[in-house]
């Protein structure tokens, strides 16, 4: 975390479009209110953007841990890894599968060996990577309460005995929604959605303020970015015109792509 991020956290404030820090494109970002939002702010600033952090996710641990009698354990987030590790859980002899590089890095930092990371960092990618390996095997999926049914159904159809443990719940912070107000006012250049749930929570926050249609219209006048195809599909289904989906499903790639599209559009105009 940078010194600037620490100062913002200590003061209870973050950069906003009115800070006058720079004239870069104003990009709303929705990561949880922890080091992830600070890292996102720092990254966007390094790209010459003006970050508008509006955390749309809060993590509520369930205190559960993954089952310890499965041949395969699938972890789908860095948060899940950190919660399981903090509870003292280890994968033991199970084949450990993580959805992408960030989750794998967290697992290795916990001292675990990661056996498999799919080529595509999605539920469908996990199914494709495991399909030929799991017939008649028990597969434990440990994740949030908002996991995709694609993973459960795909592994079950491949012949696995699938169990699921909810490690944490994802809720919308009551104060979330500044970005919806800015979008409705035409004061955003881009929005960087990092999950389907951030899309849904953005609109829920707009609903709470009675500005859903204005926020959606303002977002569509800006650049709408989605971290991967599932998030993009959710956004389109809910009325967003998605402009930017990176090749790699990670925040750095999303931020770079969103800023690139904003600048390309400005150049065209």
Tab-separated table of C-alpha atoms in Angstrom:
chain	number	residue	atom	x	y	z
A	1	UNK	CA	0.000	0.000	0.000
A	2	UNK	CA	1.351	3.442	-0.835
A	3	UNK	CA	1.857	6.309	1.620
A	4	UNK	CA	-1.005	8.131	-0.113
A	5	UNK	CA	-3.337	5.185	0.460
A	6	UNK	CA	-2.362	4.968	4.119
A	7	UNK	CA	-3.022	8.678	4.522
A	8	UNK	CA	-6.436	8.349	2.875
A	9	UNK	CA	-7.339	5.418	5.128
A	10	UNK	CA	-6.135	7.268	8.234
A	11	UNK	CA	-8.143	10.364	7.357
A	12	UNK	CA	-11.223	8.383	6.365
A	13	UNK	CA	-11.214	9.886	2.866
A	14	UNK	CA	-10.123	8.938	-0.600
A	15	UNK	CA	-9.589	10.680	-3.891
A	16	UNK	CA	-12.707	11.999	-5.588
A	17	UNK	CA	-13.382	13.863	-8.840
A	18	UNK	CA	-13.496	17.105	-6.858
A	19	UNK	CA	-10.074	16.733	-5.236
A	20	UNK	CA	-8.309	18.447	-8.106
A	21	UNK	CA	-5.440	15.974	-7.844
A	22	UNK	CA	-5.194	15.552	-11.613
A	23	UNK	CA	-7.266	15.823	-14.752
A	24	UNK	CA	-7.198	12.135	-15.646
A	25	UNK	CA	-10.346	10.198	-16.516
A	26	UNK	CA	-12.612	9.590	-13.536
A	27	UNK	CA	-12.918	5.824	-13.046
A	28	UNK	CA	-15.250	4.287	-10.461
A	29	UNK	CA	-13.944	1.137	-8.797
A	30	UNK	CA	-15.922	-1.173	-6.544
A	31	UNK	CA	-13.495	-3.474	-4.711
A	32	UNK	CA	-13.991	-4.375	-1.008
A	33	UNK	CA	-12.996	-1.728	1.530
A	34	UNK	CA	-9.603	-3.170	2.444
A	35	UNK	CA	-6.186	-3.331	0.815
A	36	UNK	CA	-7.841	-4.252	-2.476
A	37	UNK	CA	-9.529	-0.868	-2.891
A	38	UNK	CA	-6.296	0.885	-1.949
A	39	UNK	CA	-4.307	-1.159	-4.455
A	40	UNK	CA	-6.921	-0.404	-7.111
A	41	UNK	CA	-6.748	3.326	-6.355
A	42	UNK	CA	-2.956	3.279	-6.583
A	43	UNK	CA	-3.009	1.355	-9.852
A	44	UNK	CA	-5.534	3.673	-11.497
A	45	UNK	CA	-3.589	6.705	-10.343
A	46	UNK	CA	-0.400	5.224	-11.809
A	47	UNK	CA	-2.239	4.961	-15.131
A	48	UNK	CA	-3.046	8.663	-15.021
A	49	UNK	CA	-6.683	8.203	-14.010
A	50	UNK	CA	-8.604	9.849	-11.180
A	51	UNK	CA	-9.887	6.932	-9.060
A	52	UNK	CA	-13.394	7.104	-7.615
A	53	UNK	CA	-13.437	4.318	-5.006
A	54	UNK	CA	-16.914	3.166	-4.010
A	55	UNK	CA	-16.649	-0.213	-2.220
A	56	UNK	CA	-19.654	-2.314	-3.226
A	57	UNK	CA	-18.717	-5.473	-1.331
A	58	UNK	CA	-18.290	-6.255	2.353
A	59	UNK	CA	-16.981	-9.630	3.523
A	60	UNK	CA	-18.787	-11.422	6.363
A	61	UNK	CA	-16.935	-14.633	7.365
A	62	UNK	CA	-19.037	-17.651	8.265
A	63	UNK	CA	-16.207	-19.261	10.292
A	64	UNK	CA	-16.607	-22.420	8.212
A	65	UNK	CA	-13.593	-24.205	6.689
A	66	UNK	CA	-13.344	-26.464	3.637
A	67	UNK	CA	-14.156	-30.148	4.135
A	68	UNK	CA	-11.066	-32.251	4.823
A	69	UNK	CA	-12.080	-35.521	3.181
A	70	UNK	CA	-12.156	-34.513	-0.485
A	71	UNK	CA	-9.779	-35.629	-3.225
A	72	UNK	CA	-9.951	-32.166	-4.827
A	73	UNK	CA	-10.444	-28.810	-3.119
A	74	UNK	CA	-11.378	-25.815	-5.273
A	75	UNK	CA	-10.843	-22.294	-3.923
A	76	UNK	CA	-12.272	-19.446	-5.960
A	77	UNK	CA	-10.895	-16.310	-4.287
A	78	UNK	CA	-8.021	-14.810	-2.377
A	79	UNK	CA	-10.464	-13.983	0.428
A	80	UNK	CA	-11.453	-17.629	0.770
A	81	UNK	CA	-7.822	-18.695	0.968
A	82	UNK	CA	-7.034	-16.118	3.632
A	83	UNK	CA	-10.041	-17.055	5.767
A	84	UNK	CA	-9.302	-20.780	5.540
A	85	UNK	CA	-5.633	-20.240	6.366
A	86	UNK	CA	-6.468	-17.971	9.315
A	87	UNK	CA	-8.695	-20.733	10.692
A	88	UNK	CA	-5.780	-23.170	10.534
A	89	UNK	CA	-7.100	-25.246	7.640
A	90	UNK	CA	-4.671	-26.907	5.225
A	91	UNK	CA	-5.358	-28.903	2.046
A	92	UNK	CA	-3.487	-31.960	3.308
A	93	UNK	CA	-3.229	-34.592	0.574
A	94	UNK	CA	-6.019	-33.102	-1.542
A	95	UNK	CA	-5.335	-31.769	-5.016
A	96	UNK	CA	-5.598	-28.002	-4.550
A	97	UNK	CA	-7.192	-26.048	-7.389
A	98	UNK	CA	-7.403	-22.235	-7.495
A	99	UNK	CA	-9.366	-20.138	-9.949
A	100	UNK	CA	-6.551	-17.794	-10.965
A	101	UNK	CA	-3.112	-16.357	-10.225
A	102	UNK	CA	-4.180	-14.091	-7.336
A	103	UNK	CA	-5.853	-16.954	-5.519
A	104	UNK	CA	-2.891	-19.203	-6.252
A	105	UNK	CA	-0.465	-16.592	-4.922
A	106	UNK	CA	-2.447	-16.302	-1.689
A	107	UNK	CA	-2.449	-20.084	-1.319
A	108	UNK	CA	1.306	-20.286	-1.798
A	109	UNK	CA	1.778	-17.460	0.687
A	110	UNK	CA	-0.168	-19.608	3.164
A	111	UNK	CA	2.379	-22.356	2.576
A	112	UNK	CA	0.237	-24.591	0.396
A	113	UNK	CA	1.173	-26.284	-2.867
A	114	UNK	CA	-1.150	-25.341	-5.715
A	115	UNK	CA	-1.698	-28.228	-8.103
A	116	UNK	CA	-3.858	-26.665	-10.786
A	117	UNK	CA	-4.828	-23.225	-12.109
A	118	UNK	CA	-7.133	-23.245	-15.153
A	119	UNK	CA	-6.228	-21.423	-18.349
A	120	UNK	CA	-9.484	-19.458	-18.129
A	121	UNK	CA	-10.065	-17.859	-14.725
A	122	UNK	CA	-13.793	-18.538	-14.514
A	123	UNK	CA	-16.145	-21.241	-13.257
A	124	UNK	CA	-16.348	-22.588	-16.812
A	125	UNK	CA	-12.553	-22.636	-16.942
A	126	UNK	CA	-12.401	-24.659	-13.725
A	127	UNK	CA	-14.878	-27.172	-15.119
A	128	UNK	CA	-12.872	-27.522	-18.323
A	129	UNK	CA	-9.637	-28.068	-16.384
A	130	UNK	CA	-11.132	-30.680	-14.059
A	131	UNK	CA	-13.655	-32.460	-16.238
A	132	UNK	CA	-11.438	-35.383	-17.218
A	133	UNK	CA	-9.942	-35.899	-13.758
A	134	UNK	CA	-12.816	-36.068	-11.298
A	135	UNK	CA	-15.136	-38.949	-12.219
A	136	UNK	CA	-16.218	-40.690	-8.985
A	137	UNK	CA	-14.022	-38.337	-6.938
A	138	UNK	CA	-15.196	-36.091	-4.139
A	139	UNK	CA	-14.682	-32.427	-5.000
A	140	UNK	CA	-15.034	-29.736	-2.354
A	141	UNK	CA	-15.799	-26.179	-3.506
A	142	UNK	CA	-15.032	-23.519	-0.891
A	143	UNK	CA	-16.175	-20.010	-1.768
A	144	UNK	CA	-18.601	-17.148	-1.082
A	145	UNK	CA	-22.367	-17.400	-0.925
A	146	UNK	CA	-22.614	-15.901	-4.422
A	147	UNK	CA	-20.739	-18.581	-6.361
A	148	UNK	CA	-21.897	-19.509	-9.836
A	149	UNK	CA	-24.000	-22.638	-10.369
A	150	UNK	CA	-21.905	-23.255	-13.491
A	151	UNK	CA	-19.157	-24.745	-11.310
A	152	UNK	CA	-21.408	-26.986	-9.223
A	153	UNK	CA	-23.395	-28.269	-12.176
A	154	UNK	CA	-20.384	-28.700	-14.433
A	155	UNK	CA	-18.425	-30.790	-11.920
A	156	UNK	CA	-21.502	-32.847	-11.069
A	157	UNK	CA	-22.130	-33.536	-14.749
A	158	UNK	CA	-18.502	-34.688	-15.051
A	159	UNK	CA	-19.220	-37.434	-12.521
A	160	UNK	CA	-17.859	-35.899	-9.337
A	161	UNK	CA	-19.374	-36.103	-5.869
A	162	UNK	CA	-19.546	-32.347	-5.282
A	163	UNK	CA	-19.833	-30.598	-1.927
A	164	UNK	CA	-19.793	-26.883	-1.207
A	165	UNK	CA	-18.739	-24.873	1.837
A	166	UNK	CA	-19.626	-21.197	2.150
A	167	UNK	CA	-16.625	-19.485	3.714
A	168	UNK	CA	-18.044	-15.962	3.643
A	169	UNK	CA	-21.001	-13.877	2.596
A	170	UNK	CA	-20.788	-10.829	0.385
A	171	UNK	CA	-23.033	-7.934	1.287
A	172	UNK	CA	-23.468	-4.344	0.099
A	173	UNK	CA	-22.101	-1.738	2.498
A	174	UNK	CA	-24.899	0.667	3.507
A	175	UNK	CA	-22.806	3.699	2.560
A	176	UNK	CA	-22.060	2.462	-0.980
A	177	UNK	CA	-23.459	4.459	-3.866
A	178	UNK	CA	-21.438	7.616	-4.464
A	179	UNK	CA	-20.587	6.291	-7.921
A	180	UNK	CA	-24.278	5.923	-8.798
A	181	UNK	CA	-24.853	9.586	-7.937
A	182	UNK	CA	-21.838	10.642	-10.002
A	183	UNK	CA	-22.935	8.512	-12.944
A	184	UNK	CA	-26.423	9.986	-12.804
A	185	UNK	CA	-24.895	13.467	-12.865
A	186	UNK	CA	-22.646	12.626	-15.820
A	187	UNK	CA	-19.527	12.971	-13.679
A	188	UNK	CA	-17.839	9.639	-14.448
A	189	UNK	CA	-15.694	8.712	-17.416
A	190	UNK	CA	-15.642	4.980	-16.677
A	191	UNK	CA	-16.796	2.230	-14.339
A	192	UNK	CA	-14.694	-0.865	-13.605
A	193	UNK	CA	-16.923	-3.729	-12.470
A	194	UNK	CA	-15.031	-6.627	-10.873
A	195	UNK	CA	-17.854	-9.148	-10.428
A	196	UNK	CA	-21.498	-9.675	-11.256
A	197	UNK	CA	-22.319	-8.748	-7.678
A	198	UNK	CA	-20.696	-5.320	-8.001
A	199	UNK	CA	-22.948	-4.664	-10.994
A	200	UNK	CA	-26.025	-5.707	-9.031
A	201	UNK	CA	-25.008	-3.699	-5.974
A	202	UNK	CA	-24.353	-0.577	-8.055
A	203	UNK	CA	-27.914	-0.699	-9.360
A	204	UNK	CA	-29.307	-1.528	-5.910
A	205	UNK	CA	-27.535	1.545	-4.506
A	206	UNK	CA	-29.003	3.606	-7.342
A	207	UNK	CA	-32.463	2.170	-6.589
A	208	UNK	CA	-32.108	3.208	-2.946
A	209	UNK	CA	-31.499	6.770	-4.127
A	210	UNK	CA	-34.288	6.741	-6.710
A	211	UNK	CA	-31.853	7.311	-9.586
A	212	UNK	CA	-31.584	3.900	-11.253
A	213	UNK	CA	-32.457	5.045	-14.775
A	214	UNK	CA	-30.293	8.171	-14.554
A	215	UNK	CA	-27.354	6.188	-13.141
A	216	UNK	CA	-27.675	3.553	-15.857
A	217	UNK	CA	-27.906	6.195	-18.573
A	218	UNK	CA	-24.902	8.051	-17.179
A	219	UNK	CA	-22.899	4.841	-16.963
A	220	UNK	CA	-23.690	4.044	-20.581
A	221	UNK	CA	-22.507	7.500	-21.609
A	222	UNK	CA	-19.211	6.584	-19.934
A	223	UNK	CA	-16.992	3.517	-20.529
A	224	UNK	CA	-18.300	0.396	-18.815
A	225	UNK	CA	-15.619	-2.192	-18.039
A	226	UNK	CA	-16.143	-5.765	-16.838
A	227	UNK	CA	-13.401	-8.001	-15.475
A	228	UNK	CA	-14.462	-11.044	-17.492
A	229	UNK	CA	-17.233	-12.585	-19.601
A	230	UNK	CA	-19.546	-13.589	-16.690
A	231	UNK	CA	-19.478	-10.056	-15.285
A	232	UNK	CA	-19.969	-8.617	-18.763
A	233	UNK	CA	-22.962	-10.896	-19.339
A	234	UNK	CA	-24.581	-9.799	-16.075
A	235	UNK	CA	-23.976	-6.150	-16.910
A	236	UNK	CA	-25.522	-6.491	-20.369
A	237	UNK	CA	-28.513	-8.374	-18.963
A	238	UNK	CA	-29.107	-5.478	-16.565
A	239	UNK	CA	-28.950	-2.815	-19.260
A	240	UNK	CA	-25.305	-1.742	-19.398
A	241	UNK	CA	-23.453	-1.229	-22.664
A	242	UNK	CA	-20.174	-3.005	-21.935
A	243	UNK	CA	-17.231	-1.359	-23.682
A	244	UNK	CA	-14.154	-3.020	-22.163
A	245	UNK	CA	-13.424	-6.636	-21.219
A	246	UNK	CA	-9.726	-7.509	-20.814
A	247	UNK	CA	-8.178	-10.709	-22.120
A	248	UNK	CA	-7.001	-11.614	-18.598
A	249	UNK	CA	-9.564	-11.669	-15.794
A	250	UNK	CA	-7.640	-9.612	-13.250
A	251	UNK	CA	-7.995	-6.051	-12.005
A	252	UNK	CA	-4.739	-4.757	-13.451
A	253	UNK	CA	-5.776	-5.844	-16.938
A	254	UNK	CA	-9.249	-4.384	-16.415
A	255	UNK	CA	-7.890	-1.032	-15.262
A	256	UNK	CA	-5.481	-0.801	-18.171
A	257	UNK	CA	-8.174	-1.704	-20.688
A	258	UNK	CA	-10.730	0.729	-19.271
A	259	UNK	CA	-8.277	3.647	-19.278
A	260	UNK	CA	-7.190	2.730	-22.805
A	261	UNK	CA	-10.779	2.751	-24.094
A	262	UNK	CA	-11.512	6.074	-22.374
A	263	UNK	CA	-8.491	7.668	-24.011
A	264	UNK	CA	-9.240	6.137	-27.390
A	265	UNK	CA	-12.753	7.513	-27.218
A	266	UNK	CA	-11.482	10.954	-26.206
A	267	UNK	CA	-9.056	10.894	-29.115
A	268	UNK	CA	-11.838	10.027	-31.547
A	269	UNK	CA	-13.943	12.887	-30.247
